[in-house]
Coordinates of C-alpha atoms and ligand atoms in Angstrom, one line a residue:
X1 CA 6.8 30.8 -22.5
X2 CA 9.0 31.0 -19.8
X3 CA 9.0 34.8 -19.7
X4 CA 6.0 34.6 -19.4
X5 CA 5.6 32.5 -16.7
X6 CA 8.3 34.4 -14.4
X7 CA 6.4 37.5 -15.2
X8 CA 3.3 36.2 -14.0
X9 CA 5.4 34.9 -11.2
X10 CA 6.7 37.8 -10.3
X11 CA 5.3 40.9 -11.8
X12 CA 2.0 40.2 -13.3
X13 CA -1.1 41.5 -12.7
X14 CA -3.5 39.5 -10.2
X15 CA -5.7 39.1 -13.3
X16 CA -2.3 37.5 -15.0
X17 CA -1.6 35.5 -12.7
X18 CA -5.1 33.6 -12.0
X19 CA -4.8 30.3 -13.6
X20 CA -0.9 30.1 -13.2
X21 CA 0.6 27.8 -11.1
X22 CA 0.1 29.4 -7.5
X23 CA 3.7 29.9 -5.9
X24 CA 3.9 28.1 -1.9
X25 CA 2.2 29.8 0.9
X26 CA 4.7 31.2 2.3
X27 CA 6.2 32.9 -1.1
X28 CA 2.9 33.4 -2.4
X29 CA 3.2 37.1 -2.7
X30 CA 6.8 37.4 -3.6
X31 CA 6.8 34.3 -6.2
X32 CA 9.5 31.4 -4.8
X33 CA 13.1 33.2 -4.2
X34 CA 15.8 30.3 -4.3
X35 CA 17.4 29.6 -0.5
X36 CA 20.6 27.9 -0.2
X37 CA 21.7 26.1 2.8
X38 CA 24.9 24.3 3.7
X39 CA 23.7 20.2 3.8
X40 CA 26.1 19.3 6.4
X41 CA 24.5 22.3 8.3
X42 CA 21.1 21.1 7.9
X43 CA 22.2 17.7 8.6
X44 CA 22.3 15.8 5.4
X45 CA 25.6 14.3 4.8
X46 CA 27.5 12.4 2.0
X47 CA 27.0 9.5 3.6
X48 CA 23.5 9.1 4.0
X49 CA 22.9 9.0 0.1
X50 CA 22.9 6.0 -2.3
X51 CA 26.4 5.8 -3.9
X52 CA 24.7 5.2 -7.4
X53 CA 22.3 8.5 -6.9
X54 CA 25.9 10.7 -5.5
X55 CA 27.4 8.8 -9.1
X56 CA 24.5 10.1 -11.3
X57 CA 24.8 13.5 -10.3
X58 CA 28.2 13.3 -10.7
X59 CA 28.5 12.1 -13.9
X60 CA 25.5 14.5 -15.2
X61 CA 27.2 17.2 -13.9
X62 CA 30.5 16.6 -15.4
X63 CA 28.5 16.2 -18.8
X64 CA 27.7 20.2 -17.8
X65 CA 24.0 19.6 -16.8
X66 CA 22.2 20.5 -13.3
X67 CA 22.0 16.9 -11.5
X68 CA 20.2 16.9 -7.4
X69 CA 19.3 14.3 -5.3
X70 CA 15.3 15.2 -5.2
X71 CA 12.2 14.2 -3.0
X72 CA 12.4 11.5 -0.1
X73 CA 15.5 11.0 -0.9
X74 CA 16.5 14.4 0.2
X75 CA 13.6 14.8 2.6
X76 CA 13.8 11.8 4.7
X77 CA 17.8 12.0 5.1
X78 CA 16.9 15.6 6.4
X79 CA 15.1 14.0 9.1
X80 CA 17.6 11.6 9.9
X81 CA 15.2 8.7 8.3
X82 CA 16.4 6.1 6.0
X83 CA 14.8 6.9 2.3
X84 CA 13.0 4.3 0.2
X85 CA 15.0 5.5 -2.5
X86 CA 16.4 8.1 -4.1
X87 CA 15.5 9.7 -7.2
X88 CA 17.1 12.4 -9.6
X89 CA 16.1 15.6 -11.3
X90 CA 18.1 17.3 -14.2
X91 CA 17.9 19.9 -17.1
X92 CA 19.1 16.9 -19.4
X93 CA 16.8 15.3 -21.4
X94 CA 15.6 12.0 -21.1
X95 CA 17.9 11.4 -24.4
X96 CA 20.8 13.4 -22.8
X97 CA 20.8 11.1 -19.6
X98 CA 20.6 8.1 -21.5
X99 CA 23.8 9.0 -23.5
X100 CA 25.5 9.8 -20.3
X101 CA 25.5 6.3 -19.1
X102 CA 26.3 2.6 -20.1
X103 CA 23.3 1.3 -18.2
X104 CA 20.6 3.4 -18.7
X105 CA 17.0 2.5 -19.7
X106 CA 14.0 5.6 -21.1
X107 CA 10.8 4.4 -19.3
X108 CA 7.4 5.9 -20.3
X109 CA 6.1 7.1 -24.0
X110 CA 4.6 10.3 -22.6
X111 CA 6.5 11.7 -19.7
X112 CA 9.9 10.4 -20.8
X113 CA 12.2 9.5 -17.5
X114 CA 15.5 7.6 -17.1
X115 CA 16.2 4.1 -15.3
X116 CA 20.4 4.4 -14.4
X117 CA 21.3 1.3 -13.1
X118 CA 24.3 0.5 -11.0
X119 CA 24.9 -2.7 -9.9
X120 CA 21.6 -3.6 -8.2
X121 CA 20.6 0.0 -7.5
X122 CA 18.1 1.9 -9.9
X123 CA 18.0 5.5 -10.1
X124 CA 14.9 7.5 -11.4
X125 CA 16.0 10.1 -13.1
X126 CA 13.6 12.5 -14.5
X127 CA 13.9 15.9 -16.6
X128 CA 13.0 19.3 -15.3
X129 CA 9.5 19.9 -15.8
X130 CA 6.6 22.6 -15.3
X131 CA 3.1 22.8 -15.1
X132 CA 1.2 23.7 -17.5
X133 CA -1.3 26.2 -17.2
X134 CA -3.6 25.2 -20.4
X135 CA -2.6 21.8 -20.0
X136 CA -5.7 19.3 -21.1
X137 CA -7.6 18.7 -18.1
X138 CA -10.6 16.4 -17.6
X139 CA -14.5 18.1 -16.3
X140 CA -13.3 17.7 -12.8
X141 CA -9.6 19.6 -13.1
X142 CA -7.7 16.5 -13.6
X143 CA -4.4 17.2 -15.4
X144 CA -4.3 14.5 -18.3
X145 CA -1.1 15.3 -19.8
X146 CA 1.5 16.6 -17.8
X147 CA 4.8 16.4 -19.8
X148 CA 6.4 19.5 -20.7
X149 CA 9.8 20.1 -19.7
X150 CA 10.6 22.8 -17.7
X151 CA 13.3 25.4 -15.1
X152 CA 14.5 23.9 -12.0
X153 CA 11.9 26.5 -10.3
X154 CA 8.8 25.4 -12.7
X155 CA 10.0 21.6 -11.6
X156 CA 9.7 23.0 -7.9
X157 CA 6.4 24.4 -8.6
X158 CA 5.0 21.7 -9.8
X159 CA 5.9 19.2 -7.4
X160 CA 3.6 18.2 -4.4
X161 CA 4.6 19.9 -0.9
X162 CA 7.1 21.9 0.1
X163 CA 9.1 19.1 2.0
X164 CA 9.0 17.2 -1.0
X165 CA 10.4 20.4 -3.1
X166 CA 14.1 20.4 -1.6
X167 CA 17.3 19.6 -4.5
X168 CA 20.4 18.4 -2.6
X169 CA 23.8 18.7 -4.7
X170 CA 26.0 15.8 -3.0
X171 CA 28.8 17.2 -4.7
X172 CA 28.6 20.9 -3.9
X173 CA 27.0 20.2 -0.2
X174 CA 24.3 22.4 -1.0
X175 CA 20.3 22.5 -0.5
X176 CA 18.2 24.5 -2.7
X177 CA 15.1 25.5 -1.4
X178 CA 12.6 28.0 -3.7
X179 CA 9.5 27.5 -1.4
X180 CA 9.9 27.3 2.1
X181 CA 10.8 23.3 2.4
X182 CA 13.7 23.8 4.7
X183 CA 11.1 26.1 7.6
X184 CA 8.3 23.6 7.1
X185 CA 10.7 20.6 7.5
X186 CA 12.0 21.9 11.3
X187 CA 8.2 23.1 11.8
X188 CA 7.1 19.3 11.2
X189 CA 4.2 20.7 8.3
X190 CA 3.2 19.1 5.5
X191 CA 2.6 22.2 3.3
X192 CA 1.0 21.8 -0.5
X193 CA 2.5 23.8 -2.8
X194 CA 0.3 26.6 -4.4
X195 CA -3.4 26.4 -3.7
X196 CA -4.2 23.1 -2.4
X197 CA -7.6 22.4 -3.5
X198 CA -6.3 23.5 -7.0
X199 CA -3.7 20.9 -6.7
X200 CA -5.8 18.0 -5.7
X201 CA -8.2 19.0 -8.7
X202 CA -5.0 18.6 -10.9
X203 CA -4.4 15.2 -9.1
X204 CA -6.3 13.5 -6.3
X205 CA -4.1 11.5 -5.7
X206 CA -2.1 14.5 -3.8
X207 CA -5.2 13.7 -1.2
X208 CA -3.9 10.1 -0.4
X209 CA -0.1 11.5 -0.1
X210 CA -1.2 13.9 2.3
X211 CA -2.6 11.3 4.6
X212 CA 0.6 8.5 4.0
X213 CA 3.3 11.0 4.3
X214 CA 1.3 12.7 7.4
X215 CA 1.2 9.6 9.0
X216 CA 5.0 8.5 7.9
X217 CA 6.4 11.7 9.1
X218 CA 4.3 12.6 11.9
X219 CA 3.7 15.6 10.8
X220 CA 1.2 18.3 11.1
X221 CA -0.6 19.0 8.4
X222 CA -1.1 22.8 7.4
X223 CA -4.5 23.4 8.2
X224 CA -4.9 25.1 4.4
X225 CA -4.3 21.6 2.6
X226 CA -6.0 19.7 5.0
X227 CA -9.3 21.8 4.7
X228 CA -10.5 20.9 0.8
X229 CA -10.2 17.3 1.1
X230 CA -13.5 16.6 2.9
X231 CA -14.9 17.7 0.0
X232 CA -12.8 16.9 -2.8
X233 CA -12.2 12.8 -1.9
X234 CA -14.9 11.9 -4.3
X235 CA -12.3 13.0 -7.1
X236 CA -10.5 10.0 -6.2
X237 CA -13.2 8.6 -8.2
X238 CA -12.3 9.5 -11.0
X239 CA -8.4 8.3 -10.8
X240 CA -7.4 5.0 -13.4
X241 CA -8.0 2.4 -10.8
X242 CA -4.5 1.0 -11.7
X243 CA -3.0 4.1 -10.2
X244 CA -5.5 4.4 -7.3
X245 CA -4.3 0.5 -6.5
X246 CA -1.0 1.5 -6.8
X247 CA -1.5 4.7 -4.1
X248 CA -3.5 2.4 -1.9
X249 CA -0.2 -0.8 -2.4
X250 CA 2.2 2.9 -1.2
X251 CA 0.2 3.8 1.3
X252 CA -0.2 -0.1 3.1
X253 CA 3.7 -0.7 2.6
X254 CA 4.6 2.1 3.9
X255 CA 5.4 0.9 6.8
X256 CA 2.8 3.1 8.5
X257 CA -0.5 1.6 7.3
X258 CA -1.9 1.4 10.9
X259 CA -1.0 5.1 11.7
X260 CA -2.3 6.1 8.2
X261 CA -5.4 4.6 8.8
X262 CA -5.7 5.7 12.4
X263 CA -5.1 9.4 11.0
X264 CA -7.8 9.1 8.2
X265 CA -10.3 7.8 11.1
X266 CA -8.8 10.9 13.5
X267 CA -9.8 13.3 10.8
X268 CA -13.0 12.1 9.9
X269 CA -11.7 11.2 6.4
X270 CA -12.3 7.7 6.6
X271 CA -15.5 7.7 4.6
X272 CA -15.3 8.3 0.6
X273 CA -11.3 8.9 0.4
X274 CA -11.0 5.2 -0.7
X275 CA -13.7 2.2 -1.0
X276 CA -11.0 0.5 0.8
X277 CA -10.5 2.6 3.3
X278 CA -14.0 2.2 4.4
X279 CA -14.1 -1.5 4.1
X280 CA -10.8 -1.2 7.1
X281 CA -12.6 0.7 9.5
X282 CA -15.9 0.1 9.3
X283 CA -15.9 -3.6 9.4
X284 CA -18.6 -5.1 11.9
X285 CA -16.2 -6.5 14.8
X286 CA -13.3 -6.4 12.7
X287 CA -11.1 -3.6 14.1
X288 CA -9.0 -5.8 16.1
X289 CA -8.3 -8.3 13.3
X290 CA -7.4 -5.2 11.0
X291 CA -5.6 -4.0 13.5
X292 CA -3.3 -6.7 14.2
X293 CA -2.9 -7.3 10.7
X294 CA -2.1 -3.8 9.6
X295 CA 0.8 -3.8 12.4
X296 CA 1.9 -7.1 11.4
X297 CA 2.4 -5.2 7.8
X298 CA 4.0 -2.4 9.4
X299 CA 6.4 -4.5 11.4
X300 CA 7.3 -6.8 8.3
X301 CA 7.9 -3.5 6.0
X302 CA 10.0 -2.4 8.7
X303 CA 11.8 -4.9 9.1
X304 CA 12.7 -5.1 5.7
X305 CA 10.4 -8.2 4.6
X306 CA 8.6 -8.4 1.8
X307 CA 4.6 -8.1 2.0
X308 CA 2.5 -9.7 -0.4
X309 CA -0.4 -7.6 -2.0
X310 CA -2.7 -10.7 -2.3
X311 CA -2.4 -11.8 1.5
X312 CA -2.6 -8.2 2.5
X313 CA -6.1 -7.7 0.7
X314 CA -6.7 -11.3 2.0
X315 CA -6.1 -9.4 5.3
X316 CA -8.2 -6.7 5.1
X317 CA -11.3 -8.1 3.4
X318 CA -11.1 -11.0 6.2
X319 CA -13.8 -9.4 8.5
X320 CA -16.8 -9.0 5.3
X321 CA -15.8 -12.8 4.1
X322 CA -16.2 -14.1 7.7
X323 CA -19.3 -12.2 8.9
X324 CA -20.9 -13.4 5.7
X325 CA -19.4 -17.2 6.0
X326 CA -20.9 -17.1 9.8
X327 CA -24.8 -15.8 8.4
X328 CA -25.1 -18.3 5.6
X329 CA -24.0 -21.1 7.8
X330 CA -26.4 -19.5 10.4
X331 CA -29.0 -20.1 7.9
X332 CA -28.0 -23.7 7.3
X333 CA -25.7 -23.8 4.7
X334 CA -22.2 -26.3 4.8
X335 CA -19.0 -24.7 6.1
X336 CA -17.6 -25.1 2.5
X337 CA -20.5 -23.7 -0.2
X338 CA -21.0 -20.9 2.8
X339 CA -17.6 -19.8 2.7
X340 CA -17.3 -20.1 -1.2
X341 CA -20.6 -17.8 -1.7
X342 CA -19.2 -15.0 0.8
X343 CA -15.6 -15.2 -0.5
X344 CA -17.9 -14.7 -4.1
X345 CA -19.8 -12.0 -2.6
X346 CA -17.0 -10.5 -1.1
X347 CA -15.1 -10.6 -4.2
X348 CA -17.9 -9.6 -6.2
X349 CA -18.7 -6.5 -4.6
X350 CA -15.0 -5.2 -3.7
X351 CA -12.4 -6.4 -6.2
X352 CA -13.5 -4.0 -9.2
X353 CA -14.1 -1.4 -6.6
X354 CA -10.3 -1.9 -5.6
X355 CA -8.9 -3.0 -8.3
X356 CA -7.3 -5.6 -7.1
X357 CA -5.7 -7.5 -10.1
X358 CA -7.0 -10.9 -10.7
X359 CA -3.7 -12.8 -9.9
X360 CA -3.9 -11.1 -6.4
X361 CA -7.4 -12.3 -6.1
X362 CA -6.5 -15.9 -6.9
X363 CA -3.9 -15.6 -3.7
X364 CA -7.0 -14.1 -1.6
X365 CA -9.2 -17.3 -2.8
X366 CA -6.2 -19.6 -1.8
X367 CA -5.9 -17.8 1.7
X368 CA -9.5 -18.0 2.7
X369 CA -10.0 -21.3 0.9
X370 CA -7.4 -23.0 3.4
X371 CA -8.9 -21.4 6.5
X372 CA -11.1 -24.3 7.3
X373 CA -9.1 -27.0 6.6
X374 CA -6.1 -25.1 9.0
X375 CA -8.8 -25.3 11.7
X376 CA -9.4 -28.3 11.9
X377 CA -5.7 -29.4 12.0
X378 CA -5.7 -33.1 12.6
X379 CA -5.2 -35.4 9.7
X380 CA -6.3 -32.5 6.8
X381 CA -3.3 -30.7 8.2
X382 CA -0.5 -33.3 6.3
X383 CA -2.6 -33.0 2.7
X384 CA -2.7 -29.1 3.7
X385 CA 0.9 -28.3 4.2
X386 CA 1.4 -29.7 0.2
X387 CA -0.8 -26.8 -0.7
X388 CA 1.1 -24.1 -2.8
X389 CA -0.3 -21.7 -0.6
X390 CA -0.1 -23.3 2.7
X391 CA 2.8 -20.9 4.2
X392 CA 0.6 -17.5 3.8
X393 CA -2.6 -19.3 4.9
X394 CA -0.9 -20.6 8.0
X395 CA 0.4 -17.5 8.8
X396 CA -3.5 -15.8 8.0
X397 CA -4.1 -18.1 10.4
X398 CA -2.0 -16.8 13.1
X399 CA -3.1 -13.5 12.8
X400 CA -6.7 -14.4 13.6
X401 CA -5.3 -16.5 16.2
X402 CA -3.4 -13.0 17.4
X403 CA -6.5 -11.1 16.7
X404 CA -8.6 -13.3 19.7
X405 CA -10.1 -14.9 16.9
X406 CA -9.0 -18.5 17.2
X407 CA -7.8 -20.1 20.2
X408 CA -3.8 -19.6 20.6
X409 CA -3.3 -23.5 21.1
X410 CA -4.2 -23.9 17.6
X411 CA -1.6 -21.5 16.8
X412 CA 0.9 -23.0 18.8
X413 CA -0.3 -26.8 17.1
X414 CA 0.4 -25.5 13.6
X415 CA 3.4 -23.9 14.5
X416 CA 5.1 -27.5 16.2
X417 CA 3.6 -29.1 13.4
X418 CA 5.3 -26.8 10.7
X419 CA 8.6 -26.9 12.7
X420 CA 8.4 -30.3 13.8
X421 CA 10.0 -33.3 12.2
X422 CA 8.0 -36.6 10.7
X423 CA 8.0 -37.8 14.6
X424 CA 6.7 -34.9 16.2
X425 CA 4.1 -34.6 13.5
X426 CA 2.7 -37.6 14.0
X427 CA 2.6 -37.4 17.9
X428 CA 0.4 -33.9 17.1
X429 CA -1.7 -35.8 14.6
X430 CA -2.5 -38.1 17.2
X431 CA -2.8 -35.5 19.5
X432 CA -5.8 -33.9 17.1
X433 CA -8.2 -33.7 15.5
X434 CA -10.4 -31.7 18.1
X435 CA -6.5 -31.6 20.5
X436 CA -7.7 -31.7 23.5
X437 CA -11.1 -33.5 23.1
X438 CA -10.5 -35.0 20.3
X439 CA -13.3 -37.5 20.6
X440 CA -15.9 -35.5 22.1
X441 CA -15.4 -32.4 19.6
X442 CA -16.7 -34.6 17.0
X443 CA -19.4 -36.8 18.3
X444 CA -20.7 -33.6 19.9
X445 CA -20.4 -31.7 16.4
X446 CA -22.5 -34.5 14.8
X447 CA -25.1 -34.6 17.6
X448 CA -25.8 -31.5 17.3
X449 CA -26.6 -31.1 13.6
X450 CA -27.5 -27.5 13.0
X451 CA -26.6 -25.6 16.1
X452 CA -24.8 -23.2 15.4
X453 CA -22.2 -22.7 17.9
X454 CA -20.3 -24.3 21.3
X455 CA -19.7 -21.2 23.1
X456 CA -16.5 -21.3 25.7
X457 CA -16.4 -25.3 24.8
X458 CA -12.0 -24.9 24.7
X459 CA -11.6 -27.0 21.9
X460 CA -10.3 -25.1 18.7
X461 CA -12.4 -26.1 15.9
X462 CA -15.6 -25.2 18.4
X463 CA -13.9 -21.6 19.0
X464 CA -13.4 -21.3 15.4
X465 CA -16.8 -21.3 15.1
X466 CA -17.9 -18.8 16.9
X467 CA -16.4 -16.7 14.4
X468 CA -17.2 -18.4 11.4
X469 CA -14.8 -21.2 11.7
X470 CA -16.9 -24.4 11.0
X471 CA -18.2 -25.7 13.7
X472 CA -21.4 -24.5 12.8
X473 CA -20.9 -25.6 9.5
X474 CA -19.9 -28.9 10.2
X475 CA -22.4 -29.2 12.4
X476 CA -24.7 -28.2 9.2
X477 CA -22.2 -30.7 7.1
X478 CA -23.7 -33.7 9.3
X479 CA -22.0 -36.4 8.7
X480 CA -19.7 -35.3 5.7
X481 CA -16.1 -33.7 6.8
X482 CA -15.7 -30.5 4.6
X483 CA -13.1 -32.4 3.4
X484 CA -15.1 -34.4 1.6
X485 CA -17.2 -32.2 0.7
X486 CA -16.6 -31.7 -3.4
X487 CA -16.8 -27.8 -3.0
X488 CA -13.5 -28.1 -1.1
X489 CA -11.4 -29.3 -4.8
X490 CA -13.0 -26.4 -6.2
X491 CA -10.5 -24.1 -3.7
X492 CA -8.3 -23.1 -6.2
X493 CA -5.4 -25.2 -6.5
X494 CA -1.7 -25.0 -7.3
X495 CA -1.4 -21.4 -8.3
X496 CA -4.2 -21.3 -10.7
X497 CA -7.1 -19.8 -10.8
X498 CA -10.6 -21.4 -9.3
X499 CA -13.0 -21.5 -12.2
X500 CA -15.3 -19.6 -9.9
X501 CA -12.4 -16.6 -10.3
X502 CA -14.2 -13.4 -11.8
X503 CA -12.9 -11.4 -14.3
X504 CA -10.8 -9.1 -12.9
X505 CA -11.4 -5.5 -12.9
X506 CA -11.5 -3.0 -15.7
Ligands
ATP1 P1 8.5 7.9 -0.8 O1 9.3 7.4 -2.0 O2 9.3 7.9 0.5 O3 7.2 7.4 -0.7 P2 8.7 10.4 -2.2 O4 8.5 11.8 -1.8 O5 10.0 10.1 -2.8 O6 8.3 9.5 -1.0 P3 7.7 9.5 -4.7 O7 6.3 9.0 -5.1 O8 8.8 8.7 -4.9 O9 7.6 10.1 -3.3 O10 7.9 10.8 -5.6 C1 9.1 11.5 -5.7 C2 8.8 13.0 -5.8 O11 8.1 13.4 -6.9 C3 8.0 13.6 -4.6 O12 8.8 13.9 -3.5 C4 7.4 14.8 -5.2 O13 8.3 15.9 -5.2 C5 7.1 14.4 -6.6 N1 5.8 13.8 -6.8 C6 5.4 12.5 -6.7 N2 4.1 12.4 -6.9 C7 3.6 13.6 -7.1 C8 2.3 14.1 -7.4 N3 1.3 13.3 -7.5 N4 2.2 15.5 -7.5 C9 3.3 16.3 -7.4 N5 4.5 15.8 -7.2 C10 4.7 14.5 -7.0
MG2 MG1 10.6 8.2 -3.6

């Protein structure tokens, strides 16, 4: 089989070689011819790898196998960027690596790889493998199984772009380059390997890499793999919607969600490449709130923090809950039951679209839920910060407070009030409800039963809402507090679910 494949590669007839795994664009016509460089030339040292990856090549190779330091790992360090992590590629087999280590773990019933563990540090370690060309597609192309071992050059082959294609021996301060990697790298091009509308057929998902490592690396993208994914994004359809999730979780933590979004928009690829996608920018209004939030991501990934999936769909679903909160209170409805139907609605129509897992949609619930309680500060605010959720609603709060949303001296309330001790709270519970007005925020709420909103009147539950915030609503919730209102202990509670929680997604 391998024989074959090299003759193919490198001999075959063109009628041979349709079907076989297409060698990189700039090989194409002589079939990938292996390229060594130096590392410390290139600039990868040593240094810059994990000791636990340098230890698993090590040890592999004195066992007598082929070990490198594969994908970002390799890839990132080349570009003088600190990798995400660092994973391995060998000719041993998953059973072989295993035996090589005390702490090793096989993860995976079809595609076999290896979990080496030192200390804290986890190093993928996966097998050589190839493409297959009869392997068992679906209608559309999609490669179903993909789990026959294979050469270090079939492993090449069958990995994503060129850049992503490099094998770094720490130990031998060698790179191995069979299609072009180390040119495209100090061009700046994201390259696909073999013919790229063939490869996002075998997996769409290639289409949402292009876009997150285009946007992480700042690079160009050749305009050959760029060209078919107008057309193909509707194959993302047809992707499990657990892996699609997990993509579209990459692609927001990466640190770069803003620019990767911004790049989609740029290219005209924001419609149809993910529901989501066009939920970010197409909101009515909500580009500035998206906006903020998605840097806020980007600045908390960067700086090492830990994002949560569940505030960050809470983030970027905002904009469709709120517009729909601020029409059914327009229409009469109390604050409360409004926000509860568009959070439903929202919810409804987006979550299986998404596949955003139920326990994440629970945390979205929470988030909204505590919105209109956190506006109106005052005395709410003390029963609020007991809430389970109260530290990732407050600080949804400050984002729409960043985003022009909300007035900043709410912000800066809720912040003194979270920082303060029990003195200083109660001087700013004194000092609210309604802050500055206090008084005069509420009778004029009341007297004006059904407007809908006190343009420009300063005081923060009035600004709040004009976007939705519930001063229309309590203007609609005449004489009841939404606190009172018995919709409000339907929010879910402490961690569990609401009993209005859907089902979540297939
Ligand atoms: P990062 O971890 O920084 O996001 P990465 O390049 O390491 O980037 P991973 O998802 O960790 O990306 O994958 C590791 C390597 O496996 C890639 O560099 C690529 O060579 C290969 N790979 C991953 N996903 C695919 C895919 N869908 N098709 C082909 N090759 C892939
Ligand atoms: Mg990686």
């Amino acid at each position: 089989m391998v024989f074959a494949f090299f003759k193919r590669l490198f001999g075959g007839s063109p009628a041979e070689a349709a079907g076989a795994p297409a060698a990189a664009a700039p090989a194409a016509s002589s079939g990938p011819k292996l390229r060594t460089y130096k590392g410390s030339e290139l600039g990868i040292h040593r240094e810059q790898i994990s000791q636990a990856a340098i230890r698993t090549c090590e040890i592999l190779q004195r066992a007598g196998f082929k070990a490198y330091v594969v994908g970002g790992g390799v890839r990132d360090s080349l570009l003088g960027l600190t990798p995400k992590d660092f994973d391995v590629a060998t000719d041993a087999t998953p059973e072989q690596v295993q035996a090589s280590f005390r702490r090793a773990r096989i993860i995976g019933r079809r595609f076999k790889i290896v979990h080496v563990m030192f200390g804290r540090e986890t190093i993928e370690t996966s097998t050589f493998r190839a493409l297959q060309n009869d392997a068992e597609t679906d209608e559309h192309g999609r490669v179903l199984r993909d789990n026959v071992f294979g050469t270090q050059q079939e492993d090449a082959l069958r990995r994503d772009f060129t850049v992503n294609a490099l094998y770094y021996d720490p130990i031998a301060d060698q790179v191995q380059d069979w299609l072009g990697g180390v040119a495209d790298l100090k061009a700046r091009t994201l390259r696909m390997i073999g013919d790229p509308a063939t490869r996002y057929r075998e997996d769409p998902v290639r289409m949402l890499r292009t876009v997150r490592f285009a946007a992480k690396l700042d690079f160009h993208v050749d305009p050959a793999t760029l060209a078919p994914i107008a057309e193909l994004a509707e194959l993302l359809e047809n992707v499990p919607s657990a892996r699609l999730f997990d993509e579209m979780l990459k692609l927001l933590e990466s640190g770069h969600a803003l620019a990767c979004v911004r790049r989609l928009r740029a290219e005209g690829l924001h419609h149809g490449v993910l529901p989501l996608l066009d939920v970010i920018v197409e909101q009515p209004d909500g580009e500035r709130f998206i906006e903020v939030a998605l840097a806020n991501t980007d600045a908390r990934v960067r700086a090492g923090k830990s994002v949560s999936p569940g505030f960050l769909f809470a983030t970027l679903l905002w904009q469709l809950v709120s517009v729909r909160w601020r029409a059914r209170q327009a229409a009469g409805e109390h604050s409360i039951p409004a926000l509860m139907e568009a959070m439903d609605s929202v919810l409804d129509e987006q979550a299986s679209k998404l596949a955003i897992q139920r326990r994440y949609i629970a945390d979205m619930r929470d988030i909204w839920g505590l919105q209109p309680r956190l506006e109106k500060g005052g005395r709410g605010a003390a029963r609020a910060l007991e809430h389970l959720r109260f530290r990732a609603g407050y600080d949804f709060l400050l984002l729409r407070v960043e985003a022009g949303e909300l007035p900043e001296e709410l912000g800066r309330w809720w912040t003194e009030f979270v920082d303060g001790d029990s003195g200083t709270r109660e001087q700013l519970l004194d000092a609210r409800p309604g802050d500055a007005r206090p008084a005069a925020t509420k009778r004029r709420r009341r007297r004006r039963s059904g407007a809908r909103k006190g343009a420009g009147e300063g005081d923060a539950a009035g600004d709040a809402g004009g976007e939705g915030g519930g001063d229309g609503g309590d203007g609609g919730t005449v004489g009841r507090e939404p606190d009172d209102d018995p919709r409000w202990r339907e929010i879910p509670g402490q961690g569990g679910g609401s009993p209005r929680d859907r089902d979540p997604p297939a």
